[in-house]
Amino acid sequence: MNDSVKFWAVVPAAGVGQRMQADRPKQYLDLAGKTVIEQTLERLLQAGLFAGLMVAISGEDPYWPMLPIARDSRILTAPGGTERADSVLSALNRIAPTAVESDWVLVHDAARPCLTISDVHLLIDRLQDDSVGGILALPVHDTLKGVEEGRITATIDRSRIWRALTPQMFRYGALKHALEQAARTGETVTDEASALELQGKKPAIVEGRPDNIKITRPEDLALAQFYLEQQTHE
Ligand code: CTP
Ligand code: MG
């Protein structure tokens, strides 16, 4: 690894978790004895390769300050925004005084607590010499159907379809510029790669592990717990 290039981690954690239908945002639900966000952040900290870790937290979030990890000196917070991309941009602005354009940023959802350190290393090893950067992703195994009004209208060639995961790894300057442009033009970007794609870039994909799930619906918590237990036996 090139020692002069810095790596930063950005963790958007300012969502409300509407689809989870819980009494609090999903990142604060209990998972294997800790909150989801603590599991996620501890894994990134354990990787031991980040110059800093920025977490985007909603201004109306009473849960974050109650966690011991909120006082960890390696973690900085930034105010969350309306959309995920706004939260990520806010976190990038937080390090504007220290980060340089060519530094790498790994953006990882707070809601993906089963990320393995080996996948973080895989992503970095594959992409640190890449001109664009890229993302962890998974090939799709199911047969895919195009549907209109409840009826199948097409079978989609799945060899060209991948599911985007996180972390997503891009150069600080290029990512900030792409997110700012998307915000200015009002384009919807649901991940960092799509912001870069709008700039005409072609982010690379690196095949990640299928257990790097995003906790989205209530049943995902039990699955995440199962994966975390499995990983302790690896
Ligand atoms: N996120 C964020 N700021 C937002 C929206 C989302 O930082 N304005 C974060 C979430 O906290 C989560 C990640 O982005 O860690 C992925 O988003 P998602 O899974 O959609 O989480 P929520 O938006 O909280 O869930 P939902 O869409 O069900 O409301
Ligand atoms: Mg959302």
Short mmCIF file of C-alpha atoms and ligand atoms in Angstrom, two decimals:
data_model
loop_
_atom_site.label_atom_id
_atom_site.label_comp_id
_atom_site.label_asym_id
_atom_site.label_seq_id
_atom_site.Cartn_x
_atom_site.Cartn_y
_atom_site.Cartn_z
CA MET A 1 0.00 0.00 0.00
CA ASN A 2 1.29 3.47 -0.91
CA ASP A 3 1.99 5.22 2.42
CA SER A 4 1.59 8.77 1.13
CA VAL A 5 -2.06 8.34 0.11
CA LYS A 6 -4.62 8.68 2.88
CA PHE A 7 -7.82 6.70 3.25
CA TRP A 8 -10.89 8.19 4.93
CA ALA A 9 -14.09 6.43 5.92
CA VAL A 10 -17.49 8.12 5.64
CA VAL A 11 -20.52 6.52 7.26
CA PRO A 12 -23.94 7.97 6.41
CA ALA A 13 -26.11 7.34 9.48
CA ALA A 14 -28.75 10.05 9.28
CA GLY A 15 -31.64 8.03 7.87
CA VAL A 16 -34.91 7.41 9.70
CA GLY A 17 -35.28 3.75 8.72
CA GLN A 18 -38.84 4.04 7.52
CA ARG A 19 -39.00 0.52 6.02
CA MET A 20 -37.82 -1.01 9.29
CA GLN A 21 -40.96 0.20 11.09
CA ALA A 22 -39.20 0.29 14.47
CA ASP A 23 -39.49 2.78 17.33
CA ARG A 24 -36.12 4.32 16.41
CA PRO A 25 -33.81 4.57 13.37
CA LYS A 26 -32.52 1.09 12.49
CA GLN A 27 -28.88 1.97 13.18
CA TYR A 28 -29.80 2.13 16.89
CA LEU A 29 -31.52 -1.25 17.10
CA ASP A 30 -29.83 -4.00 19.08
CA LEU A 31 -27.71 -6.48 17.16
CA ALA A 32 -25.62 -9.10 18.98
CA GLY A 33 -25.29 -7.07 22.16
CA LYS A 34 -24.55 -3.69 20.59
CA THR A 35 -26.33 -1.25 18.34
CA VAL A 36 -26.12 -1.77 14.59
CA ILE A 37 -24.04 1.39 14.16
CA GLU A 38 -21.55 0.32 16.84
CA GLN A 39 -21.05 -3.01 15.05
CA THR A 40 -20.45 -1.15 11.78
CA LEU A 41 -18.08 1.47 13.17
CA GLU A 42 -16.08 -1.04 15.22
CA ARG A 43 -15.35 -3.05 12.09
CA LEU A 44 -14.12 0.02 10.23
CA LEU A 45 -11.97 1.03 13.21
CA GLN A 46 -10.57 -2.51 13.47
CA ALA A 47 -9.39 -2.26 9.87
CA GLY A 48 -6.86 0.22 11.25
CA LEU A 49 -6.19 1.98 7.98
CA PHE A 50 -8.25 5.15 8.05
CA ALA A 51 -6.86 8.63 8.69
CA GLY A 52 -10.29 9.52 10.07
CA LEU A 53 -13.84 8.25 10.22
CA MET A 54 -16.73 10.68 9.64
CA VAL A 55 -20.26 9.79 10.63
CA ALA A 56 -23.24 11.80 9.37
CA ILE A 57 -25.81 12.10 12.16
CA SER A 58 -29.23 13.73 12.01
CA GLY A 59 -29.59 16.95 14.00
CA GLU A 60 -32.65 15.48 15.71
CA ASP A 61 -30.93 12.28 16.79
CA PRO A 62 -31.05 11.74 20.56
CA TYR A 63 -29.51 8.23 20.37
CA TRP A 64 -26.01 8.92 19.03
CA PRO A 65 -24.77 11.01 21.99
CA MET A 66 -25.75 8.20 24.38
CA LEU A 67 -23.36 5.69 22.79
CA PRO A 68 -19.84 5.32 24.25
CA ILE A 69 -18.43 5.23 20.68
CA ALA A 70 -19.64 8.84 20.21
CA ARG A 71 -16.70 9.85 22.44
CA ASP A 72 -14.08 7.92 20.45
CA SER A 73 -11.47 10.46 19.34
CA ARG A 74 -11.01 8.72 15.98
CA ILE A 75 -14.60 9.54 14.99
CA LEU A 76 -15.86 12.93 13.79
CA THR A 77 -19.52 13.75 13.19
CA ALA A 78 -21.18 15.90 10.54
CA PRO A 79 -24.82 16.96 10.30
CA GLY A 80 -26.92 14.66 8.11
CA GLY A 81 -28.90 15.92 5.13
CA THR A 82 -32.28 15.26 3.51
CA GLU A 83 -31.01 12.49 1.23
CA ARG A 84 -28.18 10.02 1.71
CA ALA A 85 -26.05 11.92 -0.82
CA ASP A 86 -26.51 15.14 1.21
CA SER A 87 -25.30 13.34 4.31
CA VAL A 88 -22.21 12.04 2.51
CA LEU A 89 -21.41 15.49 1.12
CA SER A 90 -21.76 17.00 4.58
CA ALA A 91 -19.25 14.46 5.94
CA LEU A 92 -16.84 15.24 3.09
CA ASN A 93 -17.07 18.95 3.87
CA ARG A 94 -16.12 18.16 7.46
CA ILE A 95 -12.65 17.04 6.31
CA ALA A 96 -12.17 19.71 3.65
CA PRO A 97 -9.40 21.41 5.69
CA THR A 98 -7.33 18.22 6.00
CA ALA A 99 -8.16 15.97 3.05
CA VAL A 100 -6.44 16.40 -0.32
CA GLU A 101 -8.03 15.77 -3.72
CA SER A 102 -6.17 12.52 -4.32
CA ASP A 103 -7.01 10.93 -0.96
CA TRP A 104 -9.31 7.92 -1.14
CA VAL A 105 -12.70 7.94 0.57
CA LEU A 106 -14.59 4.75 1.42
CA VAL A 107 -18.30 5.43 1.96
CA HIS A 108 -20.06 2.70 3.92
CA ASP A 109 -23.71 2.50 5.06
CA ALA A 110 -24.21 2.47 8.82
CA ALA A 111 -26.89 -0.13 8.10
CA ARG A 112 -24.32 -2.71 6.84
CA PRO A 113 -22.85 -4.11 10.06
CA CYS A 114 -21.63 -7.43 8.61
CA LEU A 115 -18.86 -5.90 6.49
CA THR A 116 -15.67 -7.92 6.87
CA ILE A 117 -12.22 -6.38 7.11
CA SER A 118 -11.15 -8.77 4.33
CA ASP A 119 -13.66 -7.12 1.96
CA VAL A 120 -12.31 -3.66 2.90
CA HIS A 121 -8.80 -4.85 2.05
CA LEU A 122 -10.00 -6.51 -1.16
CA LEU A 123 -11.61 -3.27 -2.35
CA ILE A 124 -8.52 -1.22 -1.56
CA ASP A 125 -6.08 -3.73 -3.05
CA ARG A 126 -8.04 -3.90 -6.29
CA LEU A 127 -8.70 -0.18 -6.70
CA GLN A 128 -5.89 1.86 -5.20
CA ASP A 129 -4.18 2.12 -8.59
CA ASP A 130 -7.45 2.66 -10.49
CA SER A 131 -8.09 6.02 -12.13
CA VAL A 132 -11.79 6.14 -11.15
CA GLY A 133 -12.39 3.90 -8.13
CA GLY A 134 -15.35 1.65 -7.65
CA ILE A 135 -17.60 -0.34 -5.40
CA LEU A 136 -18.23 -3.72 -3.82
CA ALA A 137 -21.02 -5.44 -5.72
CA LEU A 138 -22.73 -8.81 -6.11
CA PRO A 139 -23.82 -10.64 -9.24
CA VAL A 140 -27.53 -11.45 -9.40
CA HIS A 141 -28.46 -15.14 -9.40
CA ASP A 142 -32.23 -14.99 -9.83
CA THR A 143 -33.89 -14.77 -13.22
CA LEU A 144 -35.01 -11.17 -13.64
CA LYS A 145 -38.33 -10.08 -15.11
CA GLY A 146 -39.51 -6.76 -16.47
CA VAL A 147 -43.08 -6.25 -15.29
CA GLU A 148 -45.87 -3.91 -16.32
CA GLU A 149 -49.26 -3.85 -14.63
CA GLY A 150 -48.61 -7.14 -12.87
CA ARG A 151 -47.59 -9.09 -15.98
CA ILE A 152 -44.16 -10.08 -17.29
CA THR A 153 -43.12 -8.18 -20.37
CA ALA A 154 -39.47 -9.20 -20.61
CA THR A 155 -36.75 -11.45 -19.22
CA ILE A 156 -33.69 -9.37 -18.45
CA ASP A 157 -30.15 -10.56 -19.20
CA ARG A 158 -28.82 -10.99 -15.67
CA SER A 159 -25.18 -11.36 -16.75
CA ARG A 160 -25.06 -7.58 -17.01
CA ILE A 161 -26.83 -6.84 -13.69
CA TRP A 162 -25.01 -6.44 -10.39
CA ARG A 163 -26.27 -5.29 -6.98
CA ALA A 164 -24.38 -2.32 -5.57
CA LEU A 165 -23.05 -2.72 -2.01
CA THR A 166 -20.82 -0.52 0.12
CA PRO A 167 -18.06 0.47 0.75
CA GLN A 168 -17.80 2.59 -2.38
CA MET A 169 -14.32 3.98 -2.92
CA PHE A 170 -13.49 7.17 -4.80
CA ARG A 171 -10.94 9.98 -4.73
CA TYR A 172 -11.92 12.74 -2.32
CA GLY A 173 -11.82 15.53 -4.93
CA ALA A 174 -13.71 13.64 -7.65
CA LEU A 175 -16.38 12.38 -5.26
CA LYS A 176 -17.01 15.78 -3.68
CA HIS A 177 -17.20 17.41 -7.10
CA ALA A 178 -19.60 14.74 -8.42
CA LEU A 179 -21.91 15.02 -5.41
CA GLU A 180 -21.91 18.82 -5.58
CA GLN A 181 -22.77 18.72 -9.28
CA ALA A 182 -25.60 16.24 -8.70
CA ALA A 183 -26.98 18.44 -5.91
CA ARG A 184 -26.81 21.50 -8.16
CA THR A 185 -28.59 19.84 -11.07
CA GLY A 186 -31.12 18.08 -8.84
CA GLU A 187 -30.19 14.61 -10.13
CA THR A 188 -31.13 11.75 -7.84
CA VAL A 189 -28.12 9.75 -6.72
CA THR A 190 -28.75 6.79 -4.46
CA ASP A 191 -25.09 5.85 -4.17
CA GLU A 192 -21.70 7.44 -4.78
CA ALA A 193 -21.11 5.48 -8.00
CA SER A 194 -24.19 7.02 -9.63
CA ALA A 195 -22.83 10.51 -8.93
CA LEU A 196 -19.58 9.55 -10.70
CA GLU A 197 -21.55 7.92 -13.53
CA LEU A 198 -23.30 11.25 -14.14
CA GLN A 199 -19.83 12.67 -14.75
CA GLY A 200 -19.31 10.11 -17.52
CA LYS A 201 -17.05 7.92 -15.35
CA LYS A 202 -17.21 4.13 -15.23
CA PRO A 203 -16.61 2.94 -11.67
CA ALA A 204 -15.16 -0.55 -11.30
CA ILE A 205 -16.93 -3.37 -9.52
CA VAL A 206 -15.24 -5.71 -7.08
CA GLU A 207 -17.18 -8.82 -6.12
CA GLY A 208 -17.95 -8.64 -2.40
CA ARG A 209 -19.30 -11.14 0.11
CA PRO A 210 -23.03 -11.91 0.10
CA ASP A 211 -23.22 -11.55 3.89
CA ASN A 212 -22.58 -7.78 3.59
CA ILE A 213 -26.33 -7.14 3.76
CA LYS A 214 -28.07 -3.82 4.35
CA ILE A 215 -30.52 -3.95 7.21
CA THR A 216 -33.67 -2.64 5.57
CA ARG A 217 -36.69 -4.64 6.76
CA PRO A 218 -37.48 -6.22 10.15
CA GLU A 219 -36.44 -9.75 9.08
CA ASP A 220 -32.94 -8.52 8.15
CA LEU A 221 -31.90 -8.15 11.80
CA ALA A 222 -32.09 -11.90 12.51
CA LEU A 223 -30.16 -12.59 9.31
CA ALA A 224 -27.46 -10.09 10.27
CA GLN A 225 -27.16 -11.72 13.70
CA PHE A 226 -26.75 -15.12 12.04
CA TYR A 227 -24.02 -13.79 9.72
CA LEU A 228 -22.13 -12.12 12.58
CA GLU A 229 -22.14 -15.42 14.49
CA GLN A 230 -20.95 -17.32 11.41
CA GLN A 231 -18.12 -14.84 10.90
CA THR A 232 -16.76 -15.44 14.42
CA HIS A 233 -16.09 -19.08 13.38
CA GLU A 234 -14.08 -18.12 10.29
N1 CTP B 1 -28.83 7.89 5.26
C1 CTP B 1 -28.29 9.13 5.61
N2 CTP B 1 -29.00 10.29 5.36
C2 CTP B 1 -30.21 10.23 4.76
C3 CTP B 1 -30.76 8.97 4.38
C4 CTP B 1 -30.04 7.81 4.64
O1 CTP B 1 -27.19 9.20 6.15
N3 CTP B 1 -30.87 11.36 4.56
C5 CTP B 1 -28.08 6.66 5.56
C6 CTP B 1 -28.84 5.67 6.43
O2 CTP B 1 -28.73 6.01 7.81
C7 CTP B 1 -28.21 4.35 6.07
C8 CTP B 1 -27.71 4.55 4.64
O3 CTP B 1 -27.79 5.95 4.39
O4 CTP B 1 -27.10 4.02 6.89
C9 CTP B 1 -28.52 3.74 3.65
O5 CTP B 1 -29.85 4.23 3.56
P1 CTP B 1 -31.16 3.39 3.82
O6 CTP B 1 -30.85 1.96 3.97
O7 CTP B 1 -32.17 3.81 2.81
O8 CTP B 1 -31.59 3.90 5.30
P2 CTP B 1 -32.85 4.79 5.71
O9 CTP B 1 -33.02 5.90 4.73
O10 CTP B 1 -32.68 5.12 7.14
O11 CTP B 1 -34.05 3.73 5.58
P3 CTP B 1 -35.44 3.93 4.80
O12 CTP B 1 -35.07 4.23 3.37
O13 CTP B 1 -36.16 2.64 4.98
O14 CTP B 1 -36.13 5.09 5.47
MG MG B 2 -33.45 5.48 2.63
#
